[in-house]
PDB file of C-alpha atoms in Angstrom:
ATOM      1  CA  MET Y   1       5.251   4.744 -21.335  1.00 41.00           C
ATOM      2  CA  THR Y   2       1.506   5.443 -21.407  1.00 41.00           C
ATOM      3  CA  LEU Y   3      -0.114   8.633 -22.662  1.00 41.00           C
ATOM      4  CA  ARG Y   4      -2.944   9.447 -20.289  1.00 51.00           C
ATOM      5  CA  ILE Y   5      -5.386  10.691 -22.952  1.00 61.00           C
ATOM      6  CA  PRO Y   6      -9.055   9.660 -22.602  1.00 71.00           C
ATOM      7  CA  ASP Y   7      -9.974   7.347 -25.477  1.00 73.00           C
ATOM      8  CA  PRO Y   8     -12.717   4.887 -24.432  1.00 73.00           C
ATOM      9  CA  PRO Y   9     -12.934   2.991 -27.777  1.00 79.00           C
ATOM     10  CA  LEU Y  10      -9.182   2.346 -27.795  1.00 84.00           C
ATOM     11  CA  ALA Y  11      -9.385   1.403 -24.109  1.00 80.00           C
ATOM     12  CA  VAL Y  12     -11.958  -1.276 -24.990  1.00 80.00           C
ATOM     13  CA  VAL Y  13      -9.647  -2.642 -27.700  1.00 86.00           C
ATOM     14  CA  PHE Y  14      -6.752  -2.812 -25.238  1.00 86.00           C
ATOM     15  CA  MET Y  15      -8.890  -4.523 -22.587  1.00 82.00           C
ATOM     16  CA  LEU Y  16     -10.349  -7.106 -24.976  1.00 85.00           C
ATOM     17  CA  THR Y  17      -6.841  -7.885 -26.211  1.00 90.00           C
ATOM     18  CA  ALA Y  18      -5.701  -8.271 -22.614  1.00 87.00           C
ATOM     19  CA  THR Y  19      -8.543 -10.704 -21.873  1.00 84.00           C
ATOM     20  CA  ALA Y  20      -7.523 -12.953 -24.781  1.00 87.00           C
ATOM     21  CA  PHE Y  21      -3.917 -12.965 -23.583  1.00 91.00           C
ATOM     22  CA  ILE Y  22      -4.840 -13.572 -19.930  1.00 87.00           C
ATOM     23  CA  ALA Y  23      -6.992 -16.544 -20.907  1.00 87.00           C
ATOM     24  CA  GLY Y  24      -4.058 -17.682 -23.050  1.00 90.00           C
ATOM     25  CA  THR Y  25      -1.742 -17.685 -20.030  1.00 91.00           C
ATOM     26  CA  MET Y  26      -4.177 -19.920 -18.163  1.00 89.00           C
ATOM     27  CA  LEU Y  27      -4.423 -22.181 -21.205  1.00 90.00           C
ATOM     28  CA  LEU Y  28      -0.629 -22.574 -21.313  1.00 93.00           C
ATOM     29  CA  ALA Y  29      -0.537 -23.118 -17.546  1.00 93.00           C
ATOM     30  CA  LYS Y  30      -3.077 -25.919 -17.985  1.00 91.00           C
ATOM     31  CA  THR Y  31      -0.990 -27.612 -20.706  1.00 92.00           C
ATOM     32  CA  LEU Y  32       2.125 -27.352 -18.515  1.00 94.00           C
ATOM     33  CA  GLY Y  33       0.317 -28.655 -15.430  1.00 92.00           C
ATOM     34  CA  THR Y  34      -1.053 -31.709 -17.238  1.00 89.00           C
ATOM     35  CA  ASN Y  35       0.641 -34.304 -19.432  1.00 88.00           C
ATOM     36  CA  ALA Y  36      -0.147 -32.444 -22.668  1.00 84.00           C
ATOM     37  CA  LEU Y  37       3.516 -31.544 -23.281  1.00 88.00           C
ATOM     38  CA  GLY Y  38       5.268 -34.197 -21.206  1.00 88.00           C
ATOM     39  CA  ALA Y  39       5.432 -34.919 -17.493  1.00 92.00           C
ATOM     40  CA  PRO Y  40       3.414 -32.237 -15.642  1.00 94.00           C
ATOM     41  CA  LEU Y  41       5.448 -29.371 -14.213  1.00 95.00           C
ATOM     42  CA  HIS Y  42       4.998 -28.239 -10.607  1.00 95.00           C
ATOM     43  CA  PRO Y  43       2.930 -25.034 -10.228  1.00 95.00           C
ATOM     44  CA  LEU Y  44       5.973 -23.363  -8.654  1.00 96.00           C
ATOM     45  CA  GLN Y  45       7.948 -24.049 -11.826  1.00 97.00           C
ATOM     46  CA  ILE Y  46       5.148 -22.744 -14.024  1.00 96.00           C
ATOM     47  CA  SER Y  47       4.946 -19.479 -12.050  1.00 95.00           C
ATOM     48  CA  HIS Y  48       8.766 -19.228 -12.207  1.00 96.00           C
ATOM     49  CA  GLY Y  49       8.597 -19.431 -15.997  1.00 95.00           C
ATOM     50  CA  ARG Y  50       5.862 -16.803 -16.008  1.00 94.00           C
ATOM     51  CA  PHE Y  51       8.033 -14.314 -14.069  1.00 95.00           C
ATOM     52  CA  LEU Y  52      11.272 -15.228 -15.872  1.00 96.00           C
ATOM     53  CA  PHE Y  53      10.052 -14.596 -19.391  1.00 96.00           C
ATOM     54  CA  ALA Y  54       7.745 -11.714 -18.431  1.00 93.00           C
ATOM     55  CA  PHE Y  55      10.688  -9.943 -16.814  1.00 95.00           C
ATOM     56  CA  MET Y  56      12.849 -10.587 -19.870  1.00 95.00           C
ATOM     57  CA  ALA Y  57      10.172  -9.055 -22.117  1.00 92.00           C
ATOM     58  CA  ILE Y  58       9.576  -6.003 -19.901  1.00 92.00           C
ATOM     59  CA  ALA Y  59      13.305  -5.453 -19.296  1.00 93.00           C
ATOM     60  CA  THR Y  60      13.889  -5.519 -23.065  1.00 93.00           C
ATOM     61  CA  VAL Y  61      11.253  -2.815 -23.539  1.00 89.00           C
ATOM     62  CA  ALA Y  62      12.829  -0.796 -20.718  1.00 91.00           C
ATOM     63  CA  ALA Y  63      16.286  -1.058 -22.341  1.00 92.00           C
ATOM     64  CA  ILE Y  64      14.884   0.204 -25.651  1.00 91.00           C
ATOM     65  CA  MET Y  65      12.513   2.900 -24.378  1.00 86.00           C
ATOM     66  CA  ARG Y  66      14.612   4.003 -21.369  1.00 87.00           C
ATOM     67  CA  PRO Y  67      11.633   5.270 -19.321  1.00 85.00           C
ATOM     68  CA  ARG Y  68      12.226   7.662 -16.459  1.00 85.00           C
ATOM     69  CA  LEU Y  69      12.042   5.758 -13.167  1.00 85.00           C
ATOM     70  CA  ARG Y  70      11.532   7.007  -9.639  1.00 85.00           C
ATOM     71  CA  ARG Y  71      12.819   5.608  -6.389  1.00 89.00           C
ATOM     72  CA  PRO Y  72      10.531   2.611  -5.748  1.00 90.00           C
ATOM     73  CA  ASN Y  73       8.722   2.017  -2.480  1.00 91.00           C
ATOM     74  CA  LEU Y  74      10.249  -1.402  -1.839  1.00 92.00           C
ATOM     75  CA  PRO Y  75       8.054  -2.461   1.131  1.00 93.00           C
ATOM     76  CA  LEU Y  76       4.907  -1.930  -0.949  1.00 92.00           C
ATOM     77  CA  HIS Y  77       6.434  -3.646  -3.984  1.00 93.00           C
ATOM     78  CA  ILE Y  78       7.552  -6.637  -1.920  1.00 95.00           C
ATOM     79  CA  GLY Y  79       4.099  -7.015  -0.355  1.00 93.00           C
ATOM     80  CA  ARG Y  80       2.376  -6.708  -3.723  1.00 91.00           C
ATOM     81  CA  THR Y  81       4.741  -9.205  -5.348  1.00 94.00           C
ATOM     82  CA  LEU Y  82       4.502 -11.817  -2.582  1.00 95.00           C
ATOM     83  CA  PHE Y  83       0.718 -11.895  -2.757  1.00 94.00           C
ATOM     84  CA  GLY Y  84       0.693 -11.727  -6.547  1.00 91.00           C
ATOM     85  CA  TRP Y  85       3.174 -14.591  -6.864  1.00 95.00           C
ATOM     86  CA  GLY Y  86       1.210 -16.683  -4.373  1.00 95.00           C
ATOM     87  CA  GLY Y  87      -2.071 -15.962  -6.141  1.00 92.00           C
ATOM     88  CA  VAL Y  88      -0.835 -16.808  -9.616  1.00 92.00           C
ATOM     89  CA  THR Y  89       0.827 -19.994  -8.357  1.00 94.00           C
ATOM     90  CA  LEU Y  90      -2.423 -21.214  -6.776  1.00 93.00           C
ATOM     91  CA  MET Y  91      -4.308 -20.283  -9.944  1.00 90.00           C
ATOM     92  CA  PHE Y  92      -1.890 -22.261 -12.109  1.00 91.00           C
ATOM     93  CA  ALA Y  93      -2.302 -25.225  -9.746  1.00 91.00           C
ATOM     94  CA  SER Y  94      -6.096 -25.095  -9.976  1.00 89.00           C
ATOM     95  CA  VAL Y  95      -6.452 -24.918 -13.779  1.00 87.00           C
ATOM     96  CA  ALA Y  96      -4.823 -28.337 -14.169  1.00 84.00           C
ATOM     97  CA  PHE Y  97      -7.918 -29.907 -12.551  1.00 82.00           C
ATOM     98  CA  ILE Y  98     -10.946 -27.710 -13.284  1.00 78.00           C
ATOM     99  CA  PRO Y  99     -12.281 -26.013 -16.442  1.00 79.00           C
ATOM    100  CA  LEU Y 100     -10.583 -22.729 -17.374  1.00 80.00           C
ATOM    101  CA  SER Y 101     -13.961 -20.988 -17.312  1.00 75.00           C
ATOM    102  CA  ASP Y 102     -14.663 -21.992 -13.694  1.00 76.00           C
ATOM    103  CA  ALA Y 103     -11.179 -20.973 -12.507  1.00 80.00           C
ATOM    104  CA  THR Y 104     -11.498 -17.685 -14.389  1.00 77.00           C
ATOM    105  CA  ALA Y 105     -14.908 -16.927 -12.891  1.00 75.00           C
ATOM    106  CA  ILE Y 106     -13.634 -17.597  -9.378  1.00 78.00           C
ATOM    107  CA  SER Y 107     -10.649 -15.312 -10.034  1.00 76.00           C
ATOM    108  CA  PHE Y 108     -13.083 -12.414 -10.556  1.00 71.00           C
ATOM    109  CA  LEU Y 109     -13.724 -12.522  -6.813  1.00 74.00           C
ATOM    110  CA  ASN Y 110     -10.454 -10.686  -6.141  1.00 74.00           C
ATOM    111  CA  PRO Y 111     -12.096  -7.193  -6.164  1.00 68.00           C
ATOM    112  CA  VAL Y 112     -14.597  -8.498  -3.601  1.00 72.00           C
ATOM    113  CA  PHE Y 113     -11.851  -9.759  -1.318  1.00 78.00           C
ATOM    114  CA  CYS Y 114     -10.010  -6.497  -1.889  1.00 73.00           C
ATOM    115  CA  MET Y 115     -13.083  -4.639  -0.618  1.00 71.00           C
ATOM    116  CA  LEU Y 116     -13.366  -6.896   2.435  1.00 75.00           C
ATOM    117  CA  LEU Y 117      -9.651  -6.600   3.236  1.00 78.00           C
ATOM    118  CA  ALA Y 118      -9.746  -2.821   2.800  1.00 72.00           C
ATOM    119  CA  ILE Y 119     -11.998  -2.555   5.859  1.00 74.00           C
ATOM    120  CA  PRO Y 120      -9.324  -3.548   8.420  1.00 77.00           C
ATOM    121  CA  LEU Y 121      -6.250  -2.598   6.348  1.00 75.00           C
ATOM    122  CA  LEU Y 122      -7.282   0.731   4.823  1.00 68.00           C
ATOM    123  CA  GLY Y 123     -10.024   1.729   7.249  1.00 71.00           C
ATOM    124  CA  GLU Y 124     -12.607   1.961   4.470  1.00 66.00           C
ATOM    125  CA  ARG Y 125     -16.322   2.037   5.256  1.00 71.00           C
ATOM    126  CA  VAL Y 126     -18.580  -0.366   3.365  1.00 66.00           C
ATOM    127  CA  GLY Y 127     -22.239   0.431   2.756  1.00 72.00           C
ATOM    128  CA  PRO Y 128     -25.179  -1.970   2.292  1.00 77.00           C
ATOM    129  CA  LEU Y 129     -24.964  -2.004  -1.523  1.00 73.00           C
ATOM    130  CA  ARG Y 130     -21.303  -2.996  -1.506  1.00 69.00           C
ATOM    131  CA  TRP Y 131     -22.038  -5.744   1.036  1.00 75.00           C
ATOM    132  CA  LEU Y 132     -24.831  -7.001  -1.218  1.00 78.00           C
ATOM    133  CA  ALA Y 133     -22.450  -7.103  -4.195  1.00 71.00           C
ATOM    134  CA  ALA Y 134     -19.897  -9.016  -2.140  1.00 71.00           C
ATOM    135  CA  PHE Y 135     -22.401 -11.615  -0.919  1.00 75.00           C
ATOM    136  CA  MET Y 136     -23.730 -12.083  -4.459  1.00 77.00           C
ATOM    137  CA  ALA Y 137     -20.248 -12.768  -5.830  1.00 70.00           C
ATOM    138  CA  LEU Y 138     -19.391 -15.124  -2.972  1.00 70.00           C
ATOM    139  CA  GLY Y 139     -22.678 -16.967  -3.512  1.00 74.00           C
ATOM    140  CA  GLY Y 140     -21.783 -17.457  -7.166  1.00 72.00           C
ATOM    141  CA  ALA Y 141     -18.432 -18.874  -6.109  1.00 67.00           C
ATOM    142  CA  LEU Y 142     -20.135 -21.397  -3.823  1.00 66.00           C
ATOM    143  CA  ILE Y 143     -22.192 -22.566  -6.797  1.00 70.00           C
ATOM    144  CA  LEU Y 144     -19.037 -23.045  -8.883  1.00 63.00           C
ATOM    145  CA  LEU Y 145     -17.353 -24.903  -6.006  1.00 60.00           C
ATOM    146  CA  ARG Y 146     -20.124 -27.511  -5.960  1.00 59.00           C
ATOM    147  CA  PRO Y 147     -18.845 -30.971  -4.979  1.00 48.00           C
ATOM    148  CA  GLY Y 148     -19.524 -33.815  -7.358  1.00 50.00           C
ATOM    149  CA  PRO Y 149     -17.944 -36.678  -9.312  1.00 50.00           C
ATOM    150  CA  ASP Y 150     -16.948 -34.351 -12.195  1.00 50.00           C
ATOM    151  CA  SER Y 151     -15.564 -31.503 -10.129  1.00 47.00           C
ATOM    152  CA  PHE Y 152     -12.383 -31.482  -8.064  1.00 46.00           C
ATOM    153  CA  GLN Y 153     -13.373 -29.444  -5.044  1.00 60.00           C
ATOM    154  CA  LEU Y 154      -9.841 -28.919  -3.731  1.00 74.00           C
ATOM    155  CA  ALA Y 155      -8.844 -27.353  -7.060  1.00 73.00           C
ATOM    156  CA  GLY Y 156     -11.793 -24.984  -6.776  1.00 75.00           C
ATOM    157  CA  LEU Y 157     -10.615 -24.035  -3.298  1.00 82.00           C
ATOM    158  CA  LEU Y 158      -7.146 -23.382  -4.725  1.00 86.00           C
ATOM    159  CA  ALA Y 159      -8.726 -20.951  -7.201  1.00 85.00           C
ATOM    160  CA  LEU Y 160     -10.635 -19.351  -4.335  1.00 84.00           C
ATOM    161  CA  GLY Y 161      -7.393 -19.007  -2.380  1.00 89.00           C
ATOM    162  CA  ALA Y 162      -5.821 -17.405  -5.444  1.00 89.00           C
ATOM    163  CA  ALA Y 163      -8.635 -14.848  -5.515  1.00 86.00           C
ATOM    164  CA  VAL Y 164      -8.032 -14.010  -1.831  1.00 88.00           C
ATOM    165  CA  LEU Y 165      -4.301 -13.481  -2.389  1.00 92.00           C
ATOM    166  CA  MET Y 166      -4.882 -11.429  -5.535  1.00 86.00           C
ATOM    167  CA  GLY Y 167      -7.429  -9.367  -3.616  1.00 83.00           C
ATOM    168  CA  MET Y 168      -4.685  -8.617  -1.101  1.00 88.00           C
ATOM    169  CA  GLU Y 169      -2.404  -7.748  -4.001  1.00 86.00           C
ATOM    170  CA  LEU Y 170      -4.944  -5.141  -5.145  1.00 79.00           C
ATOM    171  CA  ILE Y 171      -4.596  -3.406  -1.777  1.00 82.00           C
ATOM    172  CA  PHE Y 172      -0.890  -2.871  -2.471  1.00 86.00           C
ATOM    173  CA  ILE Y 173      -1.552  -1.875  -6.086  1.00 79.00           C
ATOM    174  CA  LYS Y 174      -3.959   0.803  -4.862  1.00 75.00           C
ATOM    175  CA  LYS Y 175      -1.191   2.248  -2.697  1.00 81.00           C
ATOM    176  CA  LEU Y 176       1.440   2.012  -5.439  1.00 83.00           C
ATOM    177  CA  ALA Y 177      -0.747   3.501  -8.189  1.00 72.00           C
ATOM    178  CA  ASP Y 178      -0.765   6.890  -6.444  1.00 72.00           C
ATOM    179  CA  ARG Y 179       3.002   6.913  -5.964  1.00 81.00           C
ATOM    180  CA  GLU Y 180       4.690   5.447  -9.049  1.00 82.00           C
ATOM    181  CA  PRO Y 181       4.204   5.274 -12.844  1.00 84.00           C
ATOM    182  CA  PRO Y 182       2.544   2.107 -14.226  1.00 79.00           C
ATOM    183  CA  PHE Y 183       5.539   0.837 -16.205  1.00 85.00           C
ATOM    184  CA  GLN Y 184       7.806   1.103 -13.171  1.00 89.00           C
ATOM    185  CA  ILE Y 185       5.288  -0.915 -11.147  1.00 87.00           C
ATOM    186  CA  LEU Y 186       5.337  -3.649 -13.820  1.00 88.00           C
ATOM    187  CA  LEU Y 187       9.128  -3.675 -14.048  1.00 92.00           C
ATOM    188  CA  VAL Y 188       9.767  -3.815 -10.300  1.00 93.00           C
ATOM    189  CA  ASN Y 189       6.982  -6.345  -9.741  1.00 92.00           C
ATOM    190  CA  ASN Y 190       8.362  -8.773 -12.311  1.00 93.00           C
ATOM    191  CA  ALA Y 191      11.944  -8.310 -11.121  1.00 95.00           C
ATOM    192  CA  LEU Y 192      11.024  -9.063  -7.500  1.00 96.00           C
ATOM    193  CA  GLY Y 193       8.672 -11.828  -8.606  1.00 95.00           C
ATOM    194  CA  LEU Y 194      11.483 -13.501 -10.521  1.00 96.00           C
ATOM    195  CA  GLY Y 195      13.673 -13.471  -7.412  1.00 96.00           C
ATOM    196  CA  ILE Y 196      10.939 -14.948  -5.197  1.00 96.00           C
ATOM    197  CA  ALA Y 197       9.913 -17.529  -7.800  1.00 96.00           C
ATOM    198  CA  THR Y 198      13.533 -18.596  -8.355  1.00 97.00           C
ATOM    199  CA  LEU Y 199      14.077 -19.321  -4.652  1.00 97.00           C
ATOM    200  CA  ALA Y 200      10.748 -21.151  -4.390  1.00 96.00           C
ATOM    201  CA  VAL Y 201      11.282 -23.370  -7.444  1.00 97.00           C
ATOM    202  CA  LEU Y 202      14.727 -24.722  -6.479  1.00 96.00           C
ATOM    203  CA  PRO Y 203      13.447 -27.782  -4.517  1.00 95.00           C
ATOM    204  CA  VAL Y 204      11.049 -28.885  -7.296  1.00 95.00           C
ATOM    205  CA  TRP Y 205      12.789 -27.749 -10.497  1.00 95.00           C
ATOM    206  CA  VAL Y 206      13.172 -30.308 -13.283  1.00 95.00           C
ATOM    207  CA  ALA Y 207      14.476 -29.859 -16.801  1.00 94.00           C
ATOM    208  CA  PRO Y 208      11.513 -28.985 -19.072  1.00 95.00           C
ATOM    209  CA  THR Y 209      11.152 -30.450 -22.526  1.00 94.00           C
ATOM    210  CA  LEU Y 210      11.651 -28.182 -25.544  1.00 95.00           C
ATOM    211  CA  ALA Y 211       7.881 -27.922 -25.922  1.00 95.00           C
ATOM    212  CA  GLN Y 212       7.530 -26.965 -22.248  1.00 96.00           C
ATOM    213  CA  TRP Y 213      10.268 -24.314 -22.562  1.00 96.00           C
ATOM    214  CA  THR Y 214       8.361 -22.878 -25.516  1.00 96.00           C
ATOM    215  CA  ALA Y 215       5.110 -22.866 -23.536  1.00 95.00           C
ATOM    216  CA  LEU Y 216       6.821 -21.235 -20.532  1.00 96.00           C
ATOM    217  CA  ALA Y 217       8.249 -18.529 -22.782  1.00 96.00           C
ATOM    218  CA  GLY Y 218       4.836 -17.988 -24.345  1.00 95.00           C
ATOM    219  CA  LEU Y 219       3.249 -17.814 -20.898  1.00 95.00           C
ATOM    220  CA  GLY Y 220       5.649 -15.102 -19.750  1.00 94.00           C
ATOM    221  CA  VAL Y 221       5.393 -13.038 -22.932  1.00 93.00           C
ATOM    222  CA  LEU Y 222       1.588 -13.295 -22.987  1.00 93.00           C
ATOM    223  CA  MET Y 223       1.424 -12.192 -19.350  1.00 89.00           C
ATOM    224  CA  ALA Y 224       3.723  -9.216 -19.980  1.00 88.00           C
ATOM    225  CA  THR Y 225       1.673  -8.241 -23.044  1.00 90.00           C
ATOM    226  CA  ALA Y 226      -1.604  -8.639 -21.155  1.00 87.00           C
ATOM    227  CA  GLN Y 227      -0.305  -6.447 -18.320  1.00 80.00           C
ATOM    228  CA  THR Y 228       0.776  -3.788 -20.822  1.00 81.00           C
ATOM    229  CA  CYS Y 229      -2.624  -3.839 -22.549  1.00 85.00           C
ATOM    230  CA  PHE Y 230      -4.381  -3.665 -19.184  1.00 79.00           C
ATOM    231  CA  VAL Y 231      -2.316  -0.653 -18.063  1.00 73.00           C
ATOM    232  CA  ASN Y 232      -3.000   1.145 -21.353  1.00 76.00           C
ATOM    233  CA  ALA Y 233      -6.717   0.403 -21.083  1.00 79.00           C
ATOM    234  CA  MET Y 234      -6.895   1.753 -17.542  1.00 68.00           C
ATOM    235  CA  ALA Y 235      -5.003   4.888 -18.627  1.00 68.00           C
ATOM    236  CA  ARG Y 236      -7.554   5.704 -21.353  1.00 76.00           C
ATOM    237  CA  ALA Y 237     -10.871   5.215 -19.551  1.00 70.00           C
ATOM    238  CA  ASP Y 238     -12.428   5.184 -16.093  1.00 65.00           C
ATOM    239  CA  ALA Y 239     -11.934   1.910 -14.252  1.00 60.00           C
ATOM    240  CA  SER Y 240     -15.684   1.557 -13.693  1.00 56.00           C
ATOM    241  CA  PHE Y 241     -16.268   1.767 -17.472  1.00 64.00           C
ATOM    242  CA  ILE Y 242     -13.475  -0.495 -18.665  1.00 66.00           C
ATOM    243  CA  THR Y 243     -13.333  -3.164 -15.931  1.00 65.00           C
ATOM    244  CA  PRO Y 244     -16.542  -5.036 -16.985  1.00 65.00           C
ATOM    245  CA  PHE Y 245     -14.954  -5.710 -20.377  1.00 71.00           C
ATOM    246  CA  SER Y 246     -12.376  -7.882 -18.581  1.00 73.00           C
ATOM    247  CA  TYR Y 247     -15.150 -10.443 -18.050  1.00 71.00           C
ATOM    248  CA  VAL Y 248     -14.778 -11.402 -21.720  1.00 72.00           C
ATOM    249  CA  THR Y 249     -11.886 -13.514 -20.389  1.00 77.00           C
ATOM    250  CA  LEU Y 250     -14.575 -16.066 -19.499  1.00 73.00           C
ATOM    251  CA  ILE Y 251     -15.556 -16.408 -23.154  1.00 74.00           C
ATOM    252  CA  PHE Y 252     -11.990 -16.949 -24.304  1.00 78.00           C
ATOM    253  CA  ALA Y 253     -11.335 -19.424 -21.463  1.00 79.00           C
ATOM    254  CA  SER Y 254     -14.417 -21.450 -22.405  1.00 76.00           C
ATOM    255  CA  LEU Y 255     -13.452 -21.463 -26.084  1.00 77.00           C
ATOM    256  CA  TYR Y 256      -9.902 -22.582 -25.294  1.00 79.00           C
ATOM    257  CA  ASP Y 257     -11.232 -25.426 -23.129  1.00 76.00           C
ATOM    258  CA  ILE Y 258     -13.558 -26.620 -25.884  1.00 75.00           C
ATOM    259  CA  VAL Y 259     -11.155 -26.246 -28.839  1.00 74.00           C
ATOM    260  CA  ILE Y 260      -7.865 -27.283 -27.210  1.00 76.00           C
ATOM    261  CA  PHE Y 261      -8.887 -29.725 -24.467  1.00 71.00           C
ATOM    262  CA  ASP Y 262     -12.176 -30.921 -25.955  1.00 71.00           C
ATOM    263  CA  VAL Y 263     -13.899 -30.105 -22.654  1.00 67.00           C
ATOM    264  CA  ILE Y 264     -17.611 -30.281 -23.435  1.00 66.00           C
ATOM    265  CA  PRO Y 265     -19.525 -30.521 -20.147  1.00 64.00           C
ATOM    266  CA  ASP Y 266     -23.024 -31.920 -19.842  1.00 66.00           C
ATOM    267  CA  LEU Y 267     -26.050 -29.629 -19.894  1.00 70.00           C
ATOM    268  CA  VAL Y 268     -26.451 -29.523 -16.102  1.00 67.00           C
ATOM    269  CA  SER Y 269     -22.787 -28.592 -15.584  1.00 67.00           C
ATOM    270  CA  ILE Y 270     -23.056 -25.903 -18.247  1.00 71.00           C
ATOM    271  CA  LEU Y 271     -26.150 -24.382 -16.628  1.00 76.00           C
ATOM    272  CA  VAL Y 272     -24.627 -24.468 -13.132  1.00 70.00           C
ATOM    273  CA  SER Y 273     -21.392 -22.888 -14.391  1.00 68.00           C
ATOM    274  CA  ILE Y 274     -23.314 -20.179 -16.247  1.00 75.00           C
ATOM    275  CA  LEU Y 275     -25.431 -19.475 -13.161  1.00 78.00           C
ATOM    276  CA  GLY Y 276     -22.405 -19.267 -10.849  1.00 72.00           C
ATOM    277  CA  ALA Y 277     -20.410 -17.109 -13.261  1.00 71.00           C
ATOM    278  CA  ALA Y 278     -23.395 -14.827 -13.916  1.00 78.00           C
ATOM    279  CA  ILE Y 279     -23.916 -14.229 -10.184  1.00 79.00           C
ATOM    280  CA  ILE Y 280     -20.214 -13.479  -9.668  1.00 72.00           C
ATOM    281  CA  LEU Y 281     -20.135 -11.065 -12.611  1.00 71.00           C
ATOM    282  CA  THR Y 282     -23.349  -9.356 -11.505  1.00 79.00           C
ATOM    283  CA  GLY Y 283     -21.915  -8.808  -8.041  1.00 72.00           C
ATOM    284  CA  ALA Y 284     -18.599  -7.582  -9.449  1.00 69.00           C
ATOM    285  CA  THR Y 285     -20.348  -5.202 -11.871  1.00 72.00           C
ATOM    286  CA  LEU Y 286     -22.525  -3.841  -9.080  1.00 72.00           C
ATOM    287  CA  LEU Y 287     -19.402  -3.304  -6.991  1.00 67.00           C
ATOM    288  CA  ALA Y 288     -17.675  -1.476  -9.876  1.00 65.00           C
ATOM    289  CA  TRP Y 289     -20.740   0.738 -10.383  1.00 68.00           C
ATOM    290  CA  ARG Y 290     -20.852   1.569  -6.681  1.00 65.00           C
ATOM    291  CA  GLU Y 291     -17.130   2.401  -6.655  1.00 61.00           C
ATOM    292  CA  ARG Y 292     -17.730   4.854  -9.507  1.00 62.00           C
ATOM    293  CA  ARG Y 293     -20.574   6.515  -7.598  1.00 64.00           C
ATOM    294  CA  LEU Y 294     -18.383   6.837  -4.513  1.00 59.00           C
ATOM    295  CA  SER Y 295     -15.492   8.375  -6.466  1.00 57.00           C
ATOM    296  CA  ALA Y 296     -17.725  10.797  -8.415  1.00 54.00           C
TER     297      ALA Y 296
END
């Protein structure tokens, strides 16, 4: 599916497109989790819609393109999908209560948790600079999780839990990336995710309105498109070069909150959010730079 030809400018275009779509999925999740389109849907139903329509989109591409597939490593795929499904479900639950920008910033902690989990699970050694990057990012998260009358702390903790689970997912992705082609990973992940999400949603499923069905379909298609753009970006440039561009998601998330939900926080909240997000992004960038040095 993806031509592995170095092309950094095109990689940047793919990554920036992916960030807009990823922020769009969180925007749609927020509308579905609030009363914007009718009675709020349960986060399990929102994540089910995400996997249902994403799988339909990716399976359609597979039927047309007929890519060559290998025998998948099912244990790794199942582990990756379980943690990914759990992470996205918690993220969808959190965005109904806190600004998209805060939830997005907290989600950028997943590489940090991946690093921490890699110590016991992959036997990796972590030097002082990587520990510093991790503590910086975690400190920024604590700032964003500040308790107060205008912030729902439990929702922030849900976003933090999502980052932990998605960090665990990255461990499995690291193992899969060396064994299977990217499109196969996407196809198998969404197929397994649909099965898990279908079983989980049965106790809470309700009939969505037409507007909610449309939003669920948009959520799934946007996620599939974002994943495709992300894979193409990673195939055309070094991860350490292209990953920082994913932080533009914060800009799109903030714009969506202001334009769609009319969320205009006070000056103090803006400054605290900027400070927390800046610390997280600085730590994540430092971690990415260190990873590049280690792999050089």
